[in-house]
PDB file of N, CA, C and O in Angstrom:
ATOM      1  N   MET D   1      -1.584  -8.349  -1.796  1.00  0.00           N
ATOM      2  CA  MET D   1      -1.848  -7.369  -0.751  1.00  0.00           C
ATOM      3  C   MET D   1      -2.793  -6.956  -1.860  1.00  0.00           C
ATOM      4  O   MET D   1      -2.269  -6.565  -3.283  1.00  0.00           O
ATOM      5  N   LYS D   2      -2.902  -5.718  -0.598  1.00  0.00           N
ATOM      6  CA  LYS D   2      -3.803  -4.615  -1.427  1.00  0.00           C
ATOM      7  C   LYS D   2      -3.260  -3.301  -1.492  1.00  0.00           C
ATOM      8  O   LYS D   2      -2.921  -3.344  -0.051  1.00  0.00           O
ATOM      9  N   THR D   3      -3.519  -1.665  -2.245  1.00  0.00           N
ATOM     10  CA  THR D   3      -2.597  -0.523  -2.268  1.00  0.00           C
ATOM     11  C   THR D   3      -3.940  -0.084  -1.547  1.00  0.00           C
ATOM     12  O   THR D   3      -4.139   0.581  -3.043  1.00  0.00           O
ATOM     13  N   PHE D   4      -4.027   0.932  -1.105  1.00  0.00           N
ATOM     14  CA  PHE D   4      -4.918   2.473  -0.382  1.00  0.00           C
ATOM     15  C   PHE D   4      -4.732   3.398   0.401  1.00  0.00           C
ATOM     16  O   PHE D   4      -3.594   2.997   0.145  1.00  0.00           O
ATOM     17  N   SER D   5      -5.566   4.580  -0.483  1.00  0.00           N
ATOM     18  CA  SER D   5      -4.630   5.667  -0.122  1.00  0.00           C
ATOM     19  C   SER D   5      -5.597   6.315   1.291  1.00  0.00           C
ATOM     20  O   SER D   5      -6.901   5.741   0.974  1.00  0.00           O
ATOM     21  N   ALA D   6      -4.681   6.642   1.469  1.00  0.00           N
ATOM     22  CA  ALA D   6      -5.570   7.014   3.069  1.00  0.00           C
ATOM     23  C   ALA D   6      -5.249   8.955   3.698  1.00  0.00           C
ATOM     24  O   ALA D   6      -4.616   8.929   3.376  1.00  0.00           O
ATOM     25  N   THR D   7      -5.785   9.753   3.874  1.00  0.00           N
ATOM     26  CA  THR D   7      -6.409  10.718   5.141  1.00  0.00           C
ATOM     27  C   THR D   7      -6.075  11.246   6.666  1.00  0.00           C
ATOM     28  O   THR D   7      -6.565   9.940   6.577  1.00  0.00           O
ATOM     29  N   TYR D   8      -4.609  11.411   6.979  1.00  0.00           N
ATOM     30  CA  TYR D   8      -4.501  11.650   7.922  1.00  0.00           C
ATOM     31  C   TYR D   8      -5.597  12.539   8.794  1.00  0.00           C
ATOM     32  O   TYR D   8      -5.183  13.371   8.792  1.00  0.00           O
ATOM     33  N   LYS D   9      -5.980  11.558   9.944  1.00  0.00           N
ATOM     34  CA  LYS D   9      -6.931  13.076  10.287  1.00  0.00           C
ATOM     35  C   LYS D   9      -6.702  13.219  11.985  1.00  0.00           C
ATOM     36  O   LYS D   9      -7.282  14.025  12.890  1.00  0.00           O
ATOM     37  N   GLY D  10      -5.198  12.872  11.910  1.00  0.00           N
ATOM     38  CA  GLY D  10      -4.583  13.705  13.307  1.00  0.00           C
ATOM     39  C   GLY D  10      -4.920  12.863  14.358  1.00  0.00           C
ATOM     40  O   GLY D  10      -5.470  11.092  14.252  1.00  0.00           O
ATOM     41  N   ASN D  11      -4.236  12.766  15.886  1.00  0.00           N
ATOM     42  CA  ASN D  11      -4.795  12.284  16.837  1.00  0.00           C
ATOM     43  C   ASN D  11      -5.031  10.432  16.887  1.00  0.00           C
ATOM     44  O   ASN D  11      -5.749   9.622  16.558  1.00  0.00           O
ATOM     45  N   ARG D  12      -4.355   9.546  15.934  1.00  0.00           N
ATOM     46  CA  ARG D  12      -3.731   8.400  15.358  1.00  0.00           C
ATOM     47  C   ARG D  12      -4.918   8.300  14.588  1.00  0.00           C
ATOM     48  O   ARG D  12      -4.638   7.331  13.638  1.00  0.00           O
ATOM     49  N   LEU D  13      -5.255   9.093  13.426  1.00  0.00           N
ATOM     50  CA  LEU D  13      -6.628   8.551  13.408  1.00  0.00           C
ATOM     51  C   LEU D  13      -6.354   8.787  10.966  1.00  0.00           C
ATOM     52  O   LEU D  13      -6.007   9.808  10.809  1.00  0.00           O
ATOM     53  N   LEU D  14      -6.232   8.011  10.531  1.00  0.00           N
ATOM     54  CA  LEU D  14      -6.434   7.410   9.091  1.00  0.00           C
ATOM     55  C   LEU D  14      -7.712   6.933   8.189  1.00  0.00           C
ATOM     56  O   LEU D  14      -8.390   6.196   9.158  1.00  0.00           O
ATOM     57  N   GLU D  15      -8.090   7.674   7.531  1.00  0.00           N
ATOM     58  CA  GLU D  15      -9.747   7.858   6.702  1.00  0.00           C
ATOM     59  C   GLU D  15      -8.898   7.195   5.266  1.00  0.00           C
ATOM     60  O   GLU D  15      -8.121   7.981   4.659  1.00  0.00           O
ATOM     61  N   LEU D  16      -9.347   5.843   5.143  1.00  0.00           N
ATOM     62  CA  LEU D  16      -9.222   5.032   4.587  1.00  0.00           C
ATOM     63  C   LEU D  16     -10.736   5.880   2.705  1.00  0.00           C
ATOM     64  O   LEU D  16     -11.678   6.788   3.524  1.00  0.00           O
ATOM     65  N   LYS D  17     -10.307   5.634   2.342  1.00  0.00           N
ATOM     66  CA  LYS D  17     -11.116   6.560   0.972  1.00  0.00           C
ATOM     67  C   LYS D  17     -12.096   5.606  -0.442  1.00  0.00           C
ATOM     68  O   LYS D  17     -12.582   5.686  -0.468  1.00  0.00           O
ATOM     69  N   VAL D  18     -11.758   4.418   0.540  1.00  0.00           N
ATOM     70  CA  VAL D  18     -12.965   2.636  -0.057  1.00  0.00           C
ATOM     71  C   VAL D  18     -12.958   2.406   1.046  1.00  0.00           C
ATOM     72  O   VAL D  18     -12.389   2.088   2.558  1.00  0.00           O
ATOM     73  N   ASP D  19     -14.219   1.617   1.053  1.00  0.00           N
ATOM     74  CA  ASP D  19     -14.677   0.792   1.863  1.00  0.00           C
ATOM     75  C   ASP D  19     -13.076  -0.354   1.591  1.00  0.00           C
ATOM     76  O   ASP D  19     -13.614  -0.851   0.991  1.00  0.00           O
ATOM     77  N   VAL D  20     -12.555  -1.032   3.578  1.00  0.00           N
ATOM     78  CA  VAL D  20     -11.937  -1.609   3.683  1.00  0.00           C
ATOM     79  C   VAL D  20     -12.580  -2.589   4.462  1.00  0.00           C
ATOM     80  O   VAL D  20     -12.857  -2.461   5.352  1.00  0.00           O
ATOM     81  N   LEU D  21     -12.934  -4.978   3.718  1.00  0.00           N
ATOM     82  CA  LEU D  21     -13.520  -4.703   4.540  1.00  0.00           C
ATOM     83  C   LEU D  21     -12.064  -6.119   5.724  1.00  0.00           C
ATOM     84  O   LEU D  21     -11.507  -6.461   4.799  1.00  0.00           O
ATOM     85  N   LEU D  22     -11.884  -5.935   7.062  1.00  0.00           N
ATOM     86  CA  LEU D  22     -10.817  -6.777   7.598  1.00  0.00           C
ATOM     87  C   LEU D  22     -11.302  -6.497   8.657  1.00  0.00           C
ATOM     88  O   LEU D  22     -12.509  -6.336   9.783  1.00  0.00           O
ATOM     89  N   ASP D  23     -10.837  -8.014  10.137  1.00  0.00           N
ATOM     90  CA  ASP D  23     -11.015  -8.514  10.875  1.00  0.00           C
ATOM     91  C   ASP D  23     -10.351  -7.848  12.220  1.00  0.00           C
ATOM     92  O   ASP D  23      -9.544  -6.796  11.778  1.00  0.00           O
ATOM     93  N   GLU D  24     -11.233  -7.732  12.860  1.00  0.00           N
ATOM     94  CA  GLU D  24     -10.565  -6.854  13.783  1.00  0.00           C
ATOM     95  C   GLU D  24      -9.254  -7.000  14.223  1.00  0.00           C
ATOM     96  O   GLU D  24      -8.832  -8.271  13.580  1.00  0.00           O
ATOM     97  N   ASP D  25      -8.540  -6.582  14.544  1.00  0.00           N
ATOM     98  CA  ASP D  25      -7.038  -6.135  14.835  1.00  0.00           C
ATOM     99  C   ASP D  25      -5.588  -6.581  14.318  1.00  0.00           C
ATOM    100  O   ASP D  25      -4.980  -7.552  13.894  1.00  0.00           O
ATOM    101  N   THR D  26      -6.326  -6.736  12.548  1.00  0.00           N
ATOM    102  CA  THR D  26      -6.280  -7.277  11.773  1.00  0.00           C
ATOM    103  C   THR D  26      -4.539  -5.863  11.662  1.00  0.00           C
ATOM    104  O   THR D  26      -4.987  -4.809  11.732  1.00  0.00           O
ATOM    105  N   GLU D  27      -2.903  -6.578  11.472  1.00  0.00           N
ATOM    106  CA  GLU D  27      -1.783  -6.089  11.153  1.00  0.00           C
ATOM    107  C   GLU D  27      -2.200  -4.787   9.632  1.00  0.00           C
ATOM    108  O   GLU D  27      -2.415  -6.471   8.847  1.00  0.00           O
ATOM    109  N   VAL D  28      -2.303  -3.561   9.357  1.00  0.00           N
ATOM    110  CA  VAL D  28      -1.663  -3.641   8.046  1.00  0.00           C
ATOM    111  C   VAL D  28      -0.229  -2.317   8.204  1.00  0.00           C
ATOM    112  O   VAL D  28       0.080  -1.869   8.989  1.00  0.00           O
ATOM    113  N   LEU D  29       0.504  -2.162   7.434  1.00  0.00           N
ATOM    114  CA  LEU D  29       1.821  -2.139   7.028  1.00  0.00           C
ATOM    115  C   LEU D  29       1.118   0.130   6.420  1.00  0.00           C
ATOM    116  O   LEU D  29       0.511   0.461   5.193  1.00  0.00           O
ATOM    117  N   VAL D  30       1.795   0.596   7.276  1.00  0.00           N
ATOM    118  CA  VAL D  30       1.220   2.429   6.082  1.00  0.00           C
ATOM    119  C   VAL D  30       2.149   2.737   5.785  1.00  0.00           C
ATOM    120  O   VAL D  30       3.880   3.149   6.476  1.00  0.00           O
ATOM    121  N   VAL D  31       2.968   3.173   5.046  1.00  0.00           N
ATOM    122  CA  VAL D  31       4.202   3.788   4.078  1.00  0.00           C
ATOM    123  C   VAL D  31       3.561   5.282   4.538  1.00  0.00           C
ATOM    124  O   VAL D  31       2.547   5.869   3.534  1.00  0.00           O
ATOM    125  N   VAL D  32       4.962   6.067   4.893  1.00  0.00           N
ATOM    126  CA  VAL D  32       4.448   7.639   5.113  1.00  0.00           C
ATOM    127  C   VAL D  32       5.928   7.787   4.330  1.00  0.00           C
ATOM    128  O   VAL D  32       7.390   7.794   4.685  1.00  0.00           O
ATOM    129  N   PRO D  33       6.160   8.371   2.993  1.00  0.00           N
ATOM    130  CA  PRO D  33       7.107   9.687   3.014  1.00  0.00           C
ATOM    131  C   PRO D  33       7.847  10.196   4.017  1.00  0.00           C
ATOM    132  O   PRO D  33       6.767  11.432   4.654  1.00  0.00           O
ATOM    133  N   GLU D  34       9.247   9.523   3.976  1.00  0.00           N
ATOM    134  CA  GLU D  34       9.938  10.928   5.025  1.00  0.00           C
ATOM    135  C   GLU D  34      10.112  12.064   4.214  1.00  0.00           C
ATOM    136  O   GLU D  34      10.318  12.042   3.550  1.00  0.00           O
ATOM    137  N   GLU D  35      10.818  13.372   4.986  1.00  0.00           N
ATOM    138  CA  GLU D  35      10.636  14.798   4.494  1.00  0.00           C
ATOM    139  C   GLU D  35      12.203  14.899   3.061  1.00  0.00           C
ATOM    140  O   GLU D  35      11.874  15.568   1.908  1.00  0.00           O
ATOM    141  N   GLU D  36      12.716  13.974   3.529  1.00  0.00           N
ATOM    142  CA  GLU D  36      14.223  13.768   2.627  1.00  0.00           C
ATOM    143  C   GLU D  36      14.111  12.549   1.460  1.00  0.00           C
ATOM    144  O   GLU D  36      14.792  12.853   0.431  1.00  0.00           O
ATOM    145  N   ASP D  37      13.216  12.334   0.752  1.00  0.00           N
ATOM    146  CA  ASP D  37      12.607  11.721  -0.146  1.00  0.00           C
ATOM    147  C   ASP D  37      12.430  12.874  -0.972  1.00  0.00           C
ATOM    148  O   ASP D  37      11.584  13.525  -1.203  1.00  0.00           O
ATOM    149  N   THR D  38      12.814  11.639  -2.047  1.00  0.00           N
ATOM    150  CA  THR D  38      13.169  13.187  -3.649  1.00  0.00           C
ATOM    151  C   THR D  38      11.329  12.144  -3.941  1.00  0.00           C
ATOM    152  O   THR D  38      10.936  11.211  -4.294  1.00  0.00           O
ATOM    153  N   GLU D  39      11.179  12.897  -5.354  1.00  0.00           N
ATOM    154  CA  GLU D  39       9.724  12.995  -5.967  1.00  0.00           C
ATOM    155  C   GLU D  39      10.147  11.665  -6.714  1.00  0.00           C
ATOM    156  O   GLU D  39       9.063  10.709  -7.110  1.00  0.00           O
ATOM    157  N   GLU D  40      11.026  11.663  -7.109  1.00  0.00           N
ATOM    158  CA  GLU D  40      12.018  10.040  -7.878  1.00  0.00           C
ATOM    159  C   GLU D  40      11.295   9.013  -7.289  1.00  0.00           C
ATOM    160  O   GLU D  40      10.949   7.810  -7.168  1.00  0.00           O
ATOM    161  N   SER D  41      11.733   8.931  -5.675  1.00  0.00           N
ATOM    162  CA  SER D  41      11.831   7.957  -4.984  1.00  0.00           C
ATOM    163  C   SER D  41      10.005   7.159  -4.544  1.00  0.00           C
ATOM    164  O   SER D  41       9.131   5.793  -4.711  1.00  0.00           O
ATOM    165  N   VAL D  42       9.273   8.323  -4.348  1.00  0.00           N
ATOM    166  CA  VAL D  42       7.414   8.261  -4.439  1.00  0.00           C
ATOM    167  C   VAL D  42       7.087   7.882  -5.374  1.00  0.00           C
ATOM    168  O   VAL D  42       6.168   6.836  -6.080  1.00  0.00           O
ATOM    169  N   TRP D  43       7.662   8.062  -6.682  1.00  0.00           N
ATOM    170  CA  TRP D  43       7.550   7.692  -7.923  1.00  0.00           C
ATOM    171  C   TRP D  43       7.999   6.173  -7.966  1.00  0.00           C
ATOM    172  O   TRP D  43       6.558   5.549  -8.459  1.00  0.00           O
ATOM    173  N   ALA D  44       8.088   5.851  -7.693  1.00  0.00           N
ATOM    174  CA  ALA D  44       9.143   4.898  -7.838  1.00  0.00           C
ATOM    175  C   ALA D  44       8.514   3.522  -6.916  1.00  0.00           C
ATOM    176  O   ALA D  44       8.099   2.466  -7.137  1.00  0.00           O
ATOM    177  N   LEU D  45       7.882   4.228  -5.383  1.00  0.00           N
ATOM    178  CA  LEU D  45       7.170   3.058  -4.802  1.00  0.00           C
ATOM    179  C   LEU D  45       5.638   2.959  -5.692  1.00  0.00           C
ATOM    180  O   LEU D  45       5.263   2.494  -5.563  1.00  0.00           O
ATOM    181  N   LEU D  46       5.165   4.383  -6.431  1.00  0.00           N
ATOM    182  CA  LEU D  46       3.911   4.004  -6.812  1.00  0.00           C
ATOM    183  C   LEU D  46       3.762   2.610  -7.956  1.00  0.00           C
ATOM    184  O   LEU D  46       2.981   2.511  -8.348  1.00  0.00           O
ATOM    185  N   VAL D  47       5.333   2.913  -8.913  1.00  0.00           N
ATOM    186  CA  VAL D  47       5.266   2.059  -9.915  1.00  0.00           C
ATOM    187  C   VAL D  47       5.139   0.946  -8.904  1.00  0.00           C
ATOM    188  O   VAL D  47       4.735  -0.311 -10.012  1.00  0.00           O
ATOM    189  N   THR D  48       5.861   0.528  -8.214  1.00  0.00           N
ATOM    190  CA  THR D  48       5.701  -1.060  -7.286  1.00  0.00           C
ATOM    191  C   THR D  48       4.865  -1.374  -7.031  1.00  0.00           C
ATOM    192  O   THR D  48       4.021  -2.544  -6.950  1.00  0.00           O
ATOM    193  N   GLN D  49       3.428  -0.328  -6.265  1.00  0.00           N
ATOM    194  CA  GLN D  49       2.702  -0.391  -5.633  1.00  0.00           C
ATOM    195  C   GLN D  49       1.710  -0.801  -7.797  1.00  0.00           C
ATOM    196  O   GLN D  49       1.095  -1.725  -7.603  1.00  0.00           O
ATOM    197  N   GLU D  50       1.910  -0.187  -7.384  1.00  0.00           N
ATOM    198  CA  GLU D  50       0.437  -0.931 -10.001  1.00  0.00           C
ATOM    199  C   GLU D  50       1.223  -1.679  -9.966  1.00  0.00           C
ATOM    200  O   GLU D  50       0.433  -2.751 -10.897  1.00  0.00           O
ATOM    201  N   PHE D  51       2.341  -2.287 -10.574  1.00  0.00           N
ATOM    202  CA  PHE D  51       2.681  -3.233 -10.670  1.00  0.00           C
ATOM    203  C   PHE D  51       2.770  -4.309  -9.967  1.00  0.00           C
ATOM    204  O   PHE D  51       1.712  -5.784 -10.389  1.00  0.00           O
ATOM    205  N   ALA D  52       2.530  -4.549  -9.157  1.00  0.00           N
ATOM    206  CA  ALA D  52       1.304  -5.270  -8.416  1.00  0.00           C
ATOM    207  C   ALA D  52       0.734  -6.235  -7.990  1.00  0.00           C
ATOM    208  O   ALA D  52       0.292  -6.668  -7.794  1.00  0.00           O
ATOM    209  N   LYS D  53      -0.205  -5.008  -8.251  1.00  0.00           N
ATOM    210  CA  LYS D  53      -2.078  -5.170  -8.599  1.00  0.00           C
ATOM    211  C   LYS D  53      -2.464  -5.698 -10.030  1.00  0.00           C
ATOM    212  O   LYS D  53      -3.013  -6.270  -9.825  1.00  0.00           O
ATOM    213  N   GLY D  54      -1.635  -5.687 -11.407  1.00  0.00           N
ATOM    214  CA  GLY D  54      -1.772  -6.837 -12.291  1.00  0.00           C
ATOM    215  C   GLY D  54      -0.877  -8.172 -11.637  1.00  0.00           C
ATOM    216  O   GLY D  54      -0.933  -9.258 -12.284  1.00  0.00           O
ATOM    217  N   TYR D  55      -0.371  -8.509 -10.691  1.00  0.00           N
ATOM    218  CA  TYR D  55      -0.016 -10.077 -10.172  1.00  0.00           C
ATOM    219  C   TYR D  55      -1.247 -10.754  -9.822  1.00  0.00           C
ATOM    220  O   TYR D  55      -1.685 -10.258  -8.015  1.00  0.00           O
ATOM    221  N   GLY D  56      -0.737 -11.986 -10.218  1.00  0.00           N
ATOM    222  CA  GLY D  56      -2.293 -12.579  -9.893  1.00  0.00           C
ATOM    223  C   GLY D  56      -2.546 -14.251  -9.091  1.00  0.00           C
ATOM    224  O   GLY D  56      -0.677 -13.940  -9.473  1.00  0.00           O
ATOM    225  N   GLU D  57      -3.205 -14.521  -9.089  1.00  0.00           N
ATOM    226  CA  GLU D  57      -3.009 -16.504  -8.098  1.00  0.00           C
ATOM    227  C   GLU D  57      -2.096 -17.115  -8.888  1.00  0.00           C
ATOM    228  O   GLU D  57      -1.101 -17.609  -8.535  1.00  0.00           O
ATOM    229  N   ILE D  58      -2.760 -16.962 -10.242  1.00  0.00           N
ATOM    230  CA  ILE D  58      -1.880 -17.553 -11.554  1.00  0.00           C
ATOM    231  C   ILE D  58      -0.540 -17.354 -11.507  1.00  0.00           C
ATOM    232  O   ILE D  58       0.729 -17.930 -11.848  1.00  0.00           O
ATOM    233  N   ASP D  59       0.651 -16.665 -11.146  1.00  0.00           N
ATOM    234  CA  ASP D  59       1.245 -16.346 -11.482  1.00  0.00           C
ATOM    235  C   ASP D  59       2.316 -16.906  -9.810  1.00  0.00           C
ATOM    236  O   ASP D  59       3.366 -16.596 -10.386  1.00  0.00           O
ATOM    237  N   SER D  60       1.616 -17.195  -9.140  1.00  0.00           N
ATOM    238  CA  SER D  60       2.808 -17.485  -8.184  1.00  0.00           C
ATOM    239  C   SER D  60       3.575 -19.050  -8.432  1.00  0.00           C
ATOM    240  O   SER D  60       4.143 -18.878  -8.455  1.00  0.00           O
ATOM    241  N   VAL D  61       2.667 -18.859 -10.016  1.00  0.00           N
ATOM    242  CA  VAL D  61       3.785 -20.764 -10.475  1.00  0.00           C
ATOM    243  C   VAL D  61       5.498 -20.122 -10.895  1.00  0.00           C
ATOM    244  O   VAL D  61       6.691 -20.861 -10.216  1.00  0.00           O
ATOM    245  N   TYR D  62       5.225 -19.251 -10.788  1.00  0.00           N
ATOM    246  CA  TYR D  62       6.615 -18.505 -11.043  1.00  0.00           C
ATOM    247  C   TYR D  62       7.955 -18.394  -9.292  1.00  0.00           C
ATOM    248  O   TYR D  62       9.067 -17.888  -9.993  1.00  0.00           O
ATOM    249  N   ASP D  63       7.241 -18.748  -8.728  1.00  0.00           N
ATOM    250  CA  ASP D  63       7.283 -17.691  -7.155  1.00  0.00           C
ATOM    251  C   ASP D  63       8.469 -18.969  -7.026  1.00  0.00           C
ATOM    252  O   ASP D  63       9.707 -19.128  -6.172  1.00  0.00           O
ATOM    253  N   THR D  64       8.502 -20.597  -7.630  1.00  0.00           N
ATOM    254  CA  THR D  64       9.395 -21.115  -7.293  1.00  0.00           C
ATOM    255  C   THR D  64      10.738 -21.830  -7.752  1.00  0.00           C
ATOM    256  O   THR D  64      11.634 -22.293  -7.886  1.00  0.00           O
ATOM    257  N   LEU D  65      10.866 -20.952  -9.326  1.00  0.00           N
ATOM    258  CA  LEU D  65      11.759 -21.214  -9.544  1.00  0.00           C
ATOM    259  C   LEU D  65      13.361 -20.523  -9.412  1.00  0.00           C
ATOM    260  O   LEU D  65      13.334 -19.570  -8.748  1.00  0.00           O
TER     261      LEU D  65
END
């Protein structure tokens, strides 16, 4: 899984900050902070995403323990 930043342009359009090669009709997950989300929960999400970037294919051996 990869995480990308995007800007909402209105009218259901997101502009990605980087080029991403995806097949047509590929489903993506969009996470949008709610007004009541605290700064702390936003930081927790960022930390989780950054941690996941370090997870490599070789680490999958631990998934079965």
